[in-house]
Short mmCIF file of C-alpha atoms and ligand atoms in Angstrom, two decimals:
data_model
loop_
_atom_site.label_atom_id
_atom_site.label_comp_id
_atom_site.label_asym_id
_atom_site.label_seq_id
_atom_site.Cartn_x
_atom_site.Cartn_y
_atom_site.Cartn_z
CA MET V 2 60.88 1.26 19.96
CA SER V 3 62.53 2.01 16.57
CA TYR V 4 61.41 -0.23 13.47
CA ILE V 5 65.83 -1.00 12.85
CA ASP V 6 67.44 -1.52 17.01
CA ILE V 7 71.08 -2.00 16.15
CA ARG V 8 72.52 -2.23 19.75
CA ASN V 9 76.23 -2.17 20.91
CA ILE V 10 76.78 -3.65 17.83
CA TYR V 11 81.16 -4.31 17.29
CA LYS V 12 83.08 -6.11 15.05
CA ILE V 13 86.19 -8.29 14.68
CA PHE V 14 88.09 -8.37 11.92
CA GLY V 15 90.68 -12.38 12.20
CA PRO V 16 90.56 -15.07 13.50
CA ASN V 17 91.03 -14.77 16.76
CA PRO V 18 88.69 -11.61 17.78
CA GLN V 19 88.11 -12.31 21.36
CA LYS V 20 90.69 -9.88 22.58
CA ALA V 21 89.65 -7.38 20.39
CA LEU V 22 86.52 -7.70 21.41
CA THR V 23 87.74 -6.79 25.19
CA LEU V 24 89.68 -4.13 24.15
CA ALA V 25 86.89 -2.35 21.98
CA GLN V 26 84.82 -2.80 25.07
CA LYS V 27 87.04 -0.80 27.41
CA GLY V 28 86.96 1.71 24.64
CA GLU V 29 90.84 1.17 23.63
CA ASN V 30 91.15 2.57 19.37
CA LYS V 31 91.26 0.74 16.06
CA ASN V 32 94.62 1.71 15.87
CA ASP V 33 95.84 0.78 19.30
CA ILE V 34 93.59 -2.63 19.29
CA LEU V 35 95.28 -2.96 15.05
CA THR V 36 98.95 -2.95 16.95
CA GLN V 37 98.23 -4.85 19.69
CA THR V 38 96.32 -7.57 18.46
CA GLY V 39 96.71 -7.57 14.68
CA HIS V 40 92.71 -7.42 14.82
CA THR V 41 90.43 -5.07 12.60
CA VAL V 42 88.48 -3.32 14.54
CA GLY V 43 85.18 -2.53 11.69
CA LEU V 44 83.14 -1.63 14.65
CA SER V 45 82.79 -0.40 17.94
CA ASN V 46 79.85 0.15 20.51
CA VAL V 47 77.82 1.19 17.29
CA SER V 48 73.95 1.81 18.34
CA LEU V 49 71.67 2.71 15.90
CA SER V 50 68.03 4.00 15.58
CA ILE V 51 66.00 3.61 12.65
CA GLU V 52 61.79 4.41 12.77
CA GLN V 53 59.65 3.25 9.46
CA GLY V 54 59.56 5.66 6.82
CA GLU V 55 63.34 7.73 7.44
CA THR V 56 65.82 8.05 5.04
CA PHE V 57 68.60 7.61 6.98
CA VAL V 58 72.52 8.21 5.33
CA VAL V 59 75.35 7.25 6.97
CA MET V 60 78.52 8.68 6.87
CA GLY V 61 82.51 8.21 7.64
CA LEU V 62 85.79 8.28 4.86
CA SER V 63 86.78 4.95 3.41
CA GLY V 64 87.63 2.59 5.63
CA SER V 65 84.95 3.70 8.10
CA GLY V 66 82.90 0.70 8.83
CA LYS V 67 80.48 2.26 6.85
CA SER V 68 79.42 -0.80 4.29
CA THR V 69 80.62 -3.04 7.36
CA LEU V 70 76.97 -1.54 9.12
CA ILE V 71 75.21 -2.10 6.24
CA ARG V 72 75.79 -5.66 5.73
CA HIS V 73 74.94 -6.75 9.23
CA LEU V 74 71.55 -5.78 8.66
CA ASN V 75 70.87 -8.28 5.88
CA ARG V 76 72.82 -10.23 7.47
CA LEU V 77 76.34 -10.64 4.77
CA ILE V 78 78.11 -9.98 7.98
CA ASP V 79 77.92 -11.55 11.92
CA PRO V 80 78.52 -9.20 14.41
CA THR V 81 81.45 -10.14 16.88
CA ALA V 82 79.10 -8.65 19.36
CA GLY V 83 75.77 -6.98 19.48
CA GLU V 84 71.91 -7.41 18.45
CA ILE V 85 70.31 -6.45 15.15
CA LEU V 86 66.49 -5.88 15.73
CA PHE V 87 63.82 -5.51 12.62
CA GLY V 88 60.43 -4.45 14.24
CA GLY V 89 61.26 -6.61 17.42
CA GLU V 90 62.68 -9.44 15.76
CA ASN V 91 66.25 -10.51 15.96
CA ILE V 92 67.41 -10.63 13.38
CA LEU V 93 71.05 -13.23 14.57
CA ASN V 94 68.44 -15.63 15.96
CA MET V 95 67.09 -16.63 13.22
CA THR V 96 66.94 -19.73 10.78
CA THR V 97 68.25 -19.59 7.61
CA ALA V 98 64.90 -20.46 6.07
CA ARG V 99 63.36 -17.36 8.33
CA LEU V 100 66.68 -15.29 7.62
CA ASN V 101 66.07 -16.25 3.62
CA ALA V 102 62.58 -15.39 3.78
CA PHE V 103 63.13 -11.75 5.90
CA ARG V 104 65.45 -10.79 2.79
CA ARG V 105 63.00 -11.90 -0.03
CA ALA V 106 60.31 -10.60 1.64
CA LYS V 107 61.65 -7.15 3.69
CA LEU V 108 64.95 -5.69 1.78
CA GLY V 109 65.65 -4.20 -1.44
CA MET V 110 69.21 -3.27 -2.30
CA VAL V 111 71.35 -1.41 -4.43
CA PHE V 112 74.65 -1.41 -4.97
CA GLN V 113 77.54 1.04 -6.39
CA ARG V 114 78.57 -1.74 -8.59
CA PHE V 115 75.36 -2.18 -10.50
CA GLY V 116 75.18 -5.99 -10.41
CA LEU V 117 73.14 -6.52 -13.29
CA LEU V 118 72.92 -9.94 -15.55
CA PRO V 119 74.79 -9.36 -18.06
CA HIS V 120 73.70 -12.06 -20.55
CA CYS V 121 69.76 -10.34 -19.24
CA THR V 122 67.48 -7.84 -20.55
CA VAL V 123 66.43 -4.95 -18.10
CA LEU V 124 62.96 -6.28 -18.08
CA ASP V 125 64.66 -9.63 -17.04
CA ASN V 126 66.97 -8.03 -14.82
CA VAL V 127 64.32 -6.25 -13.09
CA ALA V 128 61.82 -9.74 -12.35
CA TYR V 129 64.60 -10.82 -11.28
CA GLY V 130 63.43 -10.33 -7.26
CA LEU V 131 60.03 -11.68 -7.96
CA LYS V 132 61.35 -15.35 -11.09
CA ILE V 133 63.94 -16.05 -7.25
CA GLN V 134 60.17 -15.58 -5.52
CA LYS V 135 58.14 -18.38 -7.52
CA THR V 136 56.08 -15.07 -8.72
CA ASP V 137 54.94 -16.58 -12.02
CA ARG V 138 56.05 -15.35 -15.43
CA GLN V 139 53.25 -12.40 -16.57
CA LYS V 140 53.19 -10.69 -13.37
CA ARG V 141 56.67 -10.24 -13.05
CA GLN V 142 56.94 -9.22 -15.48
CA ASP V 143 53.94 -7.29 -15.61
CA ALA V 144 55.19 -5.13 -11.99
CA ALA V 145 58.81 -5.02 -13.82
CA ARG V 146 57.34 -2.69 -16.24
CA LYS V 147 55.96 -0.67 -13.69
CA TRP V 148 59.35 0.22 -12.79
CA ILE V 149 61.07 0.74 -15.20
CA GLU V 150 58.60 3.02 -16.22
CA ARG V 151 58.88 4.53 -12.52
CA VAL V 152 62.39 5.35 -12.86
CA GLY V 153 61.89 6.88 -16.58
CA LEU V 154 63.80 3.68 -18.90
CA ALA V 155 60.57 3.02 -20.53
CA GLY V 156 61.53 1.92 -23.98
CA TYR V 157 64.65 -0.17 -22.92
CA GLU V 158 63.29 -3.00 -21.56
CA ASP V 159 64.48 -5.27 -23.87
CA SER V 160 68.07 -3.10 -24.19
CA PHE V 161 71.25 -5.43 -21.95
CA PRO V 162 73.00 -3.58 -18.96
CA ASP V 163 75.85 -2.87 -21.62
CA GLU V 164 73.83 -1.12 -23.91
CA LEU V 165 73.15 1.66 -20.54
CA SER V 166 74.68 4.50 -19.73
CA GLY V 167 76.06 3.93 -15.52
CA GLY V 168 73.20 5.97 -14.70
CA MET V 169 70.50 4.66 -16.43
CA GLN V 170 72.29 1.66 -15.34
CA GLN V 171 71.53 2.52 -11.79
CA ARG V 172 68.18 3.28 -12.51
CA VAL V 173 68.04 -0.28 -13.78
CA GLY V 174 69.57 -1.50 -10.26
CA LEU V 175 67.29 0.81 -8.74
CA ALA V 176 63.63 -0.39 -10.28
CA ARG V 177 64.98 -4.02 -9.80
CA ALA V 178 65.47 -3.23 -5.53
CA LEU V 179 61.77 -1.95 -5.44
CA THR V 180 59.87 -4.31 -7.60
CA THR V 181 59.57 -6.53 -5.38
CA ASN V 182 58.00 -4.10 -3.07
CA PRO V 183 60.63 -4.34 -0.15
CA GLU V 184 59.96 -2.31 3.20
CA VAL V 185 63.66 -1.31 3.36
CA LEU V 186 65.98 0.07 0.58
CA LEU V 187 70.08 -0.55 1.62
CA MET V 188 71.63 1.49 -0.96
CA ASP V 189 75.61 1.10 0.04
CA GLU V 190 77.43 4.16 -2.32
CA ALA V 191 74.70 3.48 -4.76
CA PHE V 192 75.26 6.46 -6.86
CA SER V 193 79.20 6.84 -6.08
CA ALA V 194 80.39 6.31 -9.11
CA LEU V 195 77.85 8.42 -11.81
CA ASP V 196 79.12 11.32 -12.57
CA PRO V 197 78.44 14.89 -10.37
CA LEU V 198 75.22 15.88 -12.89
CA ILE V 199 74.27 11.97 -13.01
CA ARG V 200 73.93 10.66 -9.50
CA SER V 201 71.85 13.95 -8.86
CA ASP V 202 69.06 13.80 -10.86
CA MET V 203 69.54 10.26 -9.22
CA GLN V 204 69.31 11.66 -5.63
CA ASP V 205 66.64 13.60 -7.45
CA GLU V 206 64.60 10.17 -8.84
CA LEU V 207 65.23 9.23 -5.60
CA MET V 208 63.92 11.10 -3.34
CA LYS V 209 61.10 11.86 -6.13
CA LEU V 210 60.41 8.40 -5.65
CA GLN V 211 60.67 8.27 -2.23
CA SER V 212 57.97 11.14 -1.04
CA GLU V 213 55.71 9.01 -2.67
CA LEU V 214 56.64 5.05 -1.74
CA HIS V 215 57.52 6.45 2.49
CA LYS V 216 60.09 3.04 2.40
CA THR V 217 62.51 3.16 5.12
CA ILE V 218 66.33 3.89 3.55
CA VAL V 219 70.06 3.06 5.19
CA PHE V 220 71.66 4.87 2.53
CA ILE V 221 76.18 4.89 2.52
CA THR V 222 77.79 7.40 1.33
CA HIS V 223 81.10 9.54 1.56
CA ASP V 224 80.09 12.61 0.43
CA LEU V 225 78.70 15.30 3.22
CA ASP V 226 77.13 16.95 -0.01
CA GLU V 227 74.56 13.63 -1.10
CA ALA V 228 74.11 13.15 3.04
CA LEU V 229 72.61 16.26 3.70
CA LYS V 230 70.31 15.82 0.48
CA LEU V 231 68.90 12.70 1.47
CA GLY V 232 68.89 12.34 4.69
CA ASP V 233 66.42 12.66 7.37
CA ARG V 234 68.77 11.73 9.61
CA ILE V 235 72.89 11.51 9.32
CA ALA V 236 75.26 9.29 11.05
CA ILE V 237 78.15 9.21 11.33
CA LEU V 238 81.27 6.63 11.55
CA LYS V 239 85.00 7.00 11.66
CA ASP V 240 86.91 4.06 12.62
CA GLY V 241 84.37 2.28 13.72
CA ALA V 242 82.05 4.44 16.44
CA MET V 243 79.87 6.63 15.94
CA ILE V 244 80.84 9.77 16.14
CA GLN V 245 77.31 11.68 15.98
CA VAL V 246 73.59 11.31 14.86
CA GLY V 247 71.45 13.92 13.76
CA ARG V 248 69.30 16.02 11.09
CA PRO V 249 71.41 17.81 8.93
CA GLU V 250 70.79 21.30 10.28
CA GLU V 251 72.24 19.72 13.68
CA ILE V 252 74.78 17.83 11.90
CA VAL V 253 75.78 21.06 10.05
CA MET V 254 75.32 23.53 13.26
CA LYS V 255 76.86 21.17 16.13
CA PRO V 256 79.55 19.28 14.78
CA ALA V 257 80.34 16.99 17.59
CA ASP V 258 84.10 16.87 16.87
CA ASP V 259 86.52 17.94 14.44
CA TYR V 260 86.36 15.17 11.74
CA VAL V 261 82.64 15.83 11.78
CA ARG V 262 83.99 19.67 11.85
CA ALA V 263 86.17 18.88 9.56
CA PHE V 264 83.50 17.66 6.87
CA THR V 265 80.71 20.65 7.30
CA ARG V 266 83.50 22.84 6.73
CA ASP V 267 83.64 23.30 3.09
CA ILE V 268 79.55 22.44 2.67
CA ASN V 269 77.14 24.49 0.66
CA ARG V 270 75.08 26.06 4.07
CA SER V 271 72.58 27.76 2.15
CA ARG V 272 71.42 24.34 1.33
CA VAL V 273 71.16 22.82 4.13
CA LEU V 274 69.86 25.79 6.75
CA ARG V 275 66.17 26.39 6.45
CA ALA V 276 63.70 29.44 7.83
CA LYS V 277 62.41 27.14 10.83
CA THR V 278 66.22 26.80 11.87
CA LEU V 279 67.01 31.22 11.60
CA MET V 280 63.49 32.49 12.21
CA MET V 281 63.01 34.42 14.98
CA PRO V 282 59.57 32.45 16.69
CA ILE V 283 56.20 34.00 17.32
CA ASP V 284 55.56 33.42 20.30
CA ASP V 285 51.27 32.15 20.70
CA ASN V 286 50.32 35.05 22.69
CA THR V 287 51.66 37.63 20.04
CA GLN V 288 50.36 36.84 16.58
CA GLN V 289 50.65 40.62 15.52
CA ALA V 290 54.56 40.29 15.08
CA GLY V 291 55.22 40.96 12.36
CA SER V 292 53.45 42.28 9.43
CA GLY V 293 50.80 41.52 6.96
CA ASP V 294 52.97 43.64 3.70
CA TRP V 295 55.44 41.36 3.84
CA PRO V 296 55.88 37.83 2.10
CA GLU V 297 55.08 34.37 3.26
CA ILE V 298 57.73 31.26 3.32
CA ALA V 299 57.33 27.82 4.44
CA ALA V 300 59.15 26.85 7.12
CA ASP V 301 61.60 24.10 5.45
CA MET V 302 62.91 27.28 2.65
CA ARG V 303 66.31 26.52 2.37
CA LEU V 304 68.04 29.57 2.42
CA GLU V 305 69.81 29.64 -0.53
CA ASP V 306 65.36 30.42 -1.67
CA ILE V 307 64.95 32.59 1.28
CA LEU V 308 68.23 34.98 -0.16
CA PRO V 309 66.89 36.98 -2.94
CA ILE V 310 63.37 37.19 -1.39
CA ALA V 311 65.21 38.71 1.83
CA ILE V 312 67.26 41.37 -0.60
CA ALA V 313 63.66 41.97 -2.65
CA CYS V 314 61.93 42.35 0.69
CA PRO V 315 64.30 43.68 3.36
CA ALA V 316 61.91 45.06 5.96
CA GLY V 317 61.15 41.46 7.00
CA ILE V 318 59.43 38.41 6.08
CA ASN V 319 56.48 35.61 7.69
CA VAL V 320 57.84 32.36 8.32
CA VAL V 321 54.36 30.05 8.21
CA ASN V 322 53.30 26.23 8.19
CA HIS V 323 51.90 24.41 7.21
CA LYS V 324 48.75 25.46 8.12
CA GLN V 325 49.15 28.89 6.51
CA GLN V 326 50.38 30.69 10.70
CA ARG V 327 52.76 33.12 11.24
CA ILE V 328 55.19 31.29 13.26
CA GLY V 329 58.17 33.14 12.56
CA THR V 330 60.15 36.41 10.87
CA LEU V 331 63.08 36.97 9.18
CA SER V 332 64.99 40.07 8.43
CA LYS V 333 67.35 40.87 5.58
CA ASP V 334 70.48 40.62 7.94
CA GLN V 335 69.65 38.59 9.61
CA VAL V 336 69.22 35.78 6.03
CA ILE V 337 72.51 37.51 5.28
CA ALA V 338 74.54 36.06 8.53
CA ALA V 339 73.46 33.25 8.83
CA LEU V 340 75.12 32.76 5.39
CA ALA V 341 78.19 34.97 6.99
CA ALA V 342 78.40 32.26 10.04
N1 ADP B 527 86.88 -8.91 5.41
C1 ADP B 527 87.70 -8.07 6.22
N2 ADP B 527 87.85 -9.14 6.24
C2 ADP B 527 89.40 -7.98 7.42
N3 ADP B 527 89.17 -6.58 7.81
C3 ADP B 527 87.69 -6.06 6.41
C4 ADP B 527 86.88 -6.28 6.26
N4 ADP B 527 85.72 -5.98 5.81
C5 ADP B 527 85.73 -4.76 6.07
N5 ADP B 527 87.49 -4.66 6.74
C6 ADP B 527 87.57 -3.27 7.35
O1 ADP B 527 87.14 -2.69 8.32
C7 ADP B 527 86.85 -1.82 8.14
C8 ADP B 527 85.93 -0.78 7.73
O2 ADP B 527 85.56 -1.31 6.22
P1 ADP B 527 84.10 -0.82 5.85
O3 ADP B 527 82.93 -1.50 6.36
O4 ADP B 527 84.42 -1.59 4.20
O5 ADP B 527 84.89 0.35 5.27
P2 ADP B 527 83.99 1.46 4.46
O6 ADP B 527 82.91 0.82 3.58
O7 ADP B 527 83.65 3.17 5.51
O8 ADP B 527 84.89 2.28 2.82
C9 ADP B 527 88.19 -0.94 7.32
O9 ADP B 527 89.02 -0.95 8.76
C10 ADP B 527 88.18 -2.69 6.06
O10 ADP B 527 90.07 -3.11 6.29
MG1 MG B 528 82.10 1.31 1.26
#
């Protein structure tokens, strides 16, 4: 069992969802169901397993059901059918008291609109979650100061949200979510409103934090570049249905259909493809393959970083694993072929 298990979720919006649900369960599409019943399919037969410590990205066009899906995880929305399990516990069976405790203890949320309290300082905003948990003042302020520093905002503790730029406000949002030490971060288009450079900084910041914290992150975006950069795995939604789930390289190399292909067409492949995928593997019996004179690169190096090495060393490159063992080779021609594909 995974840490989070979403099993055959359907969400129908409208007053009498049963007929639309039956049609969705028969596999009818969102448009036909709307025409026949006047009900909107938010999600249709979505199943997902999310592992502890992974950054799981949900991607899709506007209206594809991303927010509907993430709102099921904190039960802002209940499904019309299906189950949602956290660590084996069905959250749909929780009492209100249990649900509130679960949300407070396990979940941190970061939204696109930063949702900060305008009349509270940065310090009070970040400490807010602990205040709700009735942590005493000194403790919660200490924790808040720690996280404010961690997200690069030391010195702004006494500022008010409207004195900060969008990027800084989103850092406050992130610090606020982290201060209660949740196991899971739910981030719905958290960076989508930011300017491109600020957005890229925030992505880097999140990746740096995640490499230290190992939270389970469910990150929603409509931007494939962002999905590929952040996601250990990516799920792609279309009209409420799950079209594909896979590692970034799988999405780019083997798009499941034209919808996914349309997303992947314009992305920078060299940022996604890694040495491990491109190399000619060395099997265990022929460790002598490759040459001692060739440079060595890490298996997870990205194509964009491999390219200059391949050009400088056209004879070949050795690919090594984290134990510095040679596991494959790459030639300049292979590298260029991968770029052109
Ligand atoms: N409260 C609601 N009432 C009726 N329809 C809704 C509601 N929330 C979302 N929808 C519909 O469900 C679909 C998915 O919406 P949403 O999850 O917000 O998409 P996304 O976040 O991917 O843009 C859309 O067709 C939307 O119009
Ligand atoms: Mg949304």
